[in-house]
CSV table of C-alpha atoms and ligand atoms in Angstrom, one decimal:
chain,number,residue,atom,x,y,z
G,37,MET,CA,11.9,46.6,3.2
G,38,ILE,CA,15.4,45.4,2.3
G,39,ASN,CA,15.6,41.6,1.9
G,40,LEU,CA,18.9,40.0,1.3
G,41,VAL,CA,20.1,36.5,0.5
G,42,LEU,CA,23.6,35.6,1.8
G,43,PHE,CA,24.7,32.8,-0.4
G,44,GLY,CA,27.6,30.4,-0.4
G,45,PRO,CA,28.8,26.9,0.5
G,46,PRO,CA,29.1,25.6,4.1
G,47,GLY,CA,32.0,27.3,5.7
G,48,ALA,CA,32.0,30.3,3.5
G,49,GLY,CA,31.5,32.7,6.4
G,50,LYS,CA,27.7,33.4,6.1
G,51,GLY,CA,27.0,33.3,9.8
G,52,THR,CA,30.0,35.6,10.7
G,53,GLN,CA,29.1,38.1,8.0
G,54,SER,CA,25.3,38.0,8.8
G,55,GLU,CA,26.1,39.3,12.3
G,56,LYS,CA,27.8,42.4,10.9
G,57,ILE,CA,25.1,42.9,8.3
G,58,ILE,CA,22.4,42.8,10.9
G,59,GLU,CA,24.2,45.4,13.0
G,60,THR,CA,24.7,47.8,10.2
G,61,PHE,CA,21.5,47.4,8.2
G,62,GLY,CA,19.1,46.6,11.1
G,63,LEU,CA,17.7,43.4,9.4
G,64,LYS,CA,16.0,40.4,11.0
G,65,HIS,CA,18.3,37.3,10.6
G,66,ILE,CA,16.9,34.0,9.5
G,67,SER,CA,19.3,31.0,9.4
G,68,THR,CA,17.4,27.9,8.5
G,69,GLY,CA,20.3,25.8,9.9
G,70,ASP,CA,20.0,27.6,13.3
G,71,LEU,CA,16.2,27.1,13.3
G,72,PHE,CA,16.6,23.4,12.6
G,73,ARG,CA,19.2,23.1,15.4
G,74,LYS,CA,16.7,24.8,17.7
G,75,HIS,CA,13.9,22.4,16.7
G,76,LEU,CA,16.3,19.4,17.2
G,77,GLY,CA,17.3,20.7,20.7
G,78,GLU,CA,13.6,21.1,21.6
G,79,GLY,CA,12.7,17.7,20.2
G,80,THR,CA,9.8,19.1,18.1
G,81,GLU,CA,8.0,17.2,15.3
G,82,LEU,CA,9.8,19.4,12.7
G,83,GLY,CA,13.1,18.6,14.4
G,84,LYS,CA,12.4,14.9,14.1
G,85,LYS,CA,11.6,15.3,10.4
G,86,ALA,CA,14.9,17.1,9.8
G,87,GLN,CA,17.2,15.0,12.0
G,88,SER,CA,18.3,12.2,9.7
G,89,PHE,CA,18.9,14.5,6.8
G,90,MET,CA,21.0,16.9,8.9
G,91,ASP,CA,22.9,14.0,10.6
G,92,ASN,CA,23.9,12.8,7.1
G,93,GLY,CA,24.8,16.2,5.7
G,94,LYS,CA,21.9,16.0,3.2
G,95,LEU,CA,19.4,18.8,2.5
G,96,VAL,CA,16.1,18.6,4.4
G,97,PRO,CA,13.1,18.3,2.0
G,98,ASP,CA,11.9,21.5,0.4
G,99,GLU,CA,8.4,21.5,1.8
G,100,VAL,CA,9.7,21.2,5.4
G,101,VAL,CA,12.1,24.1,5.0
G,102,ILE,CA,9.6,26.3,3.1
G,103,GLY,CA,6.9,25.8,5.8
G,104,MET,CA,9.3,26.7,8.5
G,105,VAL,CA,10.4,30.0,6.7
G,106,GLU,CA,6.7,30.8,6.0
G,107,ASP,CA,6.0,30.6,9.8
G,108,PHE,CA,9.0,32.7,10.6
G,109,LEU,CA,8.0,35.4,8.1
G,110,ASN,CA,4.4,35.4,9.4
G,111,ALA,CA,5.7,35.8,13.0
G,112,ASN,CA,7.9,38.8,12.1
G,113,THR,CA,5.7,41.0,9.9
G,114,GLY,CA,7.0,44.2,11.6
G,115,ALA,CA,10.7,43.6,10.5
G,116,LYS,CA,12.5,46.3,8.5
G,117,GLY,CA,13.7,43.5,6.2
G,118,PHE,CA,15.3,40.0,6.4
G,119,ILE,CA,18.6,38.5,5.8
G,120,PHE,CA,18.3,34.9,4.6
G,121,ASP,CA,21.3,32.8,5.6
G,122,GLY,CA,21.5,29.2,4.3
G,123,PHE,CA,18.2,29.6,2.5
G,124,PRO,CA,17.2,29.2,-0.3
G,125,ARG,CA,19.3,26.1,-1.1
G,126,THR,CA,17.4,24.8,-4.1
G,127,VAL,CA,15.7,26.5,-7.0
G,128,ALA,CA,12.3,25.3,-5.7
G,129,GLN,CA,13.1,27.1,-2.4
G,130,ALA,CA,14.1,30.3,-4.3
G,131,GLU,CA,10.8,30.2,-6.2
G,132,ALA,CA,8.8,29.6,-3.1
G,133,LEU,CA,10.7,32.5,-1.3
G,134,ASP,CA,9.7,34.9,-4.2
G,135,GLN,CA,6.1,33.9,-3.8
G,136,LEU,CA,6.1,34.2,0.0
G,137,LEU,CA,7.7,37.7,-0.2
G,138,SER,CA,5.3,38.8,-3.0
G,139,ASP,CA,2.4,37.7,-0.7
G,140,HIS,CA,3.9,40.2,1.8
G,141,ASN,CA,4.2,42.9,-1.0
G,142,THR,CA,8.0,42.7,-1.0
G,143,GLU,CA,10.9,41.0,-2.7
G,144,ILE,CA,14.6,40.1,-2.6
G,145,ALA,CA,16.7,43.2,-3.2
G,146,CYS,CA,20.0,41.5,-3.6
G,147,MET,CA,21.9,38.2,-3.3
G,148,VAL,CA,25.5,38.2,-2.2
G,149,MET,CA,27.5,35.1,-3.0
G,150,LEU,CA,30.6,34.4,-0.9
G,151,ASP,CA,33.2,32.6,-3.1
G,152,VAL,CA,35.7,30.3,-1.2
G,153,PRO,CA,37.9,27.4,-2.6
G,154,GLN,CA,36.9,23.9,-1.6
G,155,ASP,CA,40.1,23.0,0.3
G,156,GLU,CA,39.8,26.2,2.4
G,157,LEU,CA,36.1,25.3,3.1
G,158,LYS,CA,37.1,21.9,4.4
G,159,ARG,CA,39.9,23.4,6.5
G,160,ARG,CA,37.5,26.0,8.1
G,161,LEU,CA,34.7,23.4,8.8
G,162,LEU,CA,37.1,21.0,10.5
G,163,GLU,CA,38.5,23.9,12.6
G,164,ARG,CA,34.9,25.0,13.5
G,165,GLY,CA,34.1,21.4,14.4
G,166,LYS,CA,36.6,21.6,17.3
G,167,THR,CA,34.5,24.1,19.2
G,168,SER,CA,31.0,24.3,17.5
G,169,GLY,CA,29.8,21.0,18.9
G,170,ARG,CA,28.2,20.4,15.5
G,171,ALA,CA,28.5,16.7,14.6
G,172,ASP,CA,28.3,17.6,10.9
G,173,ASP,CA,31.5,19.7,11.2
G,174,GLN,CA,33.6,17.1,12.8
G,175,ASN,CA,33.6,14.3,10.1
G,176,GLU,CA,35.3,14.8,6.7
G,177,GLU,CA,33.0,12.4,5.0
G,178,LYS,CA,29.9,14.4,6.1
G,179,ILE,CA,31.7,17.6,5.1
G,180,ASN,CA,32.2,16.2,1.6
G,181,VAL,CA,28.5,15.2,1.4
G,182,ARG,CA,27.5,18.8,2.3
G,183,ILE,CA,29.8,20.3,-0.2
G,184,GLN,CA,28.5,17.8,-2.9
G,185,GLU,CA,24.9,18.8,-2.0
G,186,TYR,CA,25.8,22.4,-2.4
G,187,LEU,CA,27.4,21.8,-5.9
G,188,ASN,CA,24.5,19.6,-7.1
G,189,LYS,CA,21.4,21.3,-5.7
G,190,THR,CA,22.4,24.8,-4.4
G,191,LEU,CA,24.7,26.2,-7.0
G,192,PRO,CA,21.8,26.4,-9.6
G,193,VAL,CA,20.2,29.0,-7.2
G,194,ALA,CA,23.1,31.4,-8.1
G,195,ALA,CA,21.9,31.3,-11.8
G,196,PHE,CA,18.3,32.0,-10.6
G,197,TYR,CA,19.4,35.3,-9.0
G,198,GLU,CA,21.8,36.1,-11.8
G,199,GLY,CA,18.9,35.8,-14.2
G,200,GLN,CA,17.0,38.3,-12.1
G,201,GLY,CA,20.0,40.7,-12.2
G,202,LYS,CA,20.3,40.6,-8.3
G,203,ALA,CA,23.5,38.5,-7.8
G,204,SER,CA,26.9,39.9,-6.6
G,205,LYS,CA,29.9,37.5,-6.2
G,206,ILE,CA,32.4,38.4,-3.6
G,207,ASN,CA,35.8,36.8,-2.7
G,208,GLY,CA,35.1,35.1,0.7
G,209,VAL,CA,38.8,34.8,1.5
G,210,GLY,CA,40.3,37.8,3.4
G,211,THR,CA,39.8,39.6,6.7
G,212,ILE,CA,36.3,39.7,8.2
G,213,ASP,CA,36.2,43.5,7.8
G,214,SER,CA,37.5,43.7,4.2
G,215,ILE,CA,34.9,41.1,3.1
G,216,PHE,CA,32.2,43.0,5.0
G,217,GLU,CA,33.2,46.2,3.2
G,218,GLU,CA,32.7,44.4,-0.2
G,219,ILE,CA,29.4,43.0,0.9
G,220,SER,CA,28.2,46.5,2.1
G,221,SER,CA,29.1,48.0,-1.3
G,222,ALA,CA,27.2,45.3,-3.1
G,223,ILE,CA,24.1,45.8,-0.9
G,224,ASN,CA,24.3,49.6,-1.3
G,225,ALA,CA,24.5,49.2,-5.1
G,226,HIS,CA,21.2,47.2,-5.0
G,227,VAL,CA,19.1,49.2,-2.6
O,140,AMP,P1,23.7,25.1,8.0
O,140,AMP,O1,23.8,25.5,9.5
O,140,AMP,O2,23.2,26.2,7.1
O,140,AMP,O3,25.0,24.5,7.5
O,140,AMP,O4,22.7,23.9,7.9
O,140,AMP,C1,22.9,22.6,8.6
O,140,AMP,C2,22.0,21.6,8.0
O,140,AMP,O5,20.6,21.9,8.1
O,140,AMP,C3,22.2,21.3,6.5
O,140,AMP,O6,23.3,20.4,6.2
O,140,AMP,C4,20.8,20.7,6.1
O,140,AMP,O7,20.7,19.4,6.5
O,140,AMP,C5,19.9,21.6,6.9
O,140,AMP,N1,19.4,22.8,6.2
O,140,AMP,C6,19.7,24.1,6.6
O,140,AMP,N2,19.1,24.9,5.7
O,140,AMP,C7,18.5,24.2,4.8
O,140,AMP,C8,17.8,24.5,3.6
O,140,AMP,N3,17.6,25.7,3.2
O,140,AMP,N4,17.4,23.5,2.8
O,140,AMP,C9,17.6,22.2,3.2
O,140,AMP,N5,18.3,21.8,4.3
O,140,AMP,C10,18.7,22.8,5.1
């Protein structure tokens, strides 16, 4: 199995690059943001638990996210591997993911971090907000909260994977294809 973490702030291009990675490496995509939006749309209990956090640009509590990822892994045991997009976003989530994968006799092969300057992130998110229909992309105040959550709670996850020798930092500004080439080289160097 090849399991990858695609890491970076909101607006770094994780969703776009995930699509290309899935095509090339045949992995199963898990985006916790997409899963939460699906639950919100369906009005499930889990969606109700996540809603107020998402509406305010805050992270959903770890136990809610981890439980959802665990269910997803259990429902997809035949996968060739997973690409984790937007997860883990706290060190507690990263530790829980290591444990979950170890229960399935596998592990993270590599973490790819997309590096994009803050003003470029804001520009991209506001632009995406014009067409994505996502309320959290349309309001500069919420975008600032999301970036702040990333800096405070998510950035330490990078050090977690650096400590395991699994992290590769990639410049997330450039053409989609040139960034994908760099990501592919980083993945191939780790698998
Ligand atoms: P995203 O689509 O990845 O930008 O996620 C949208 C929102 O979903 C975030 O602002 C959080 O409120 C929530 N969310 C998604 N993934 C996570 C996660 N791993 N941990 C906590 N909250 C999350």
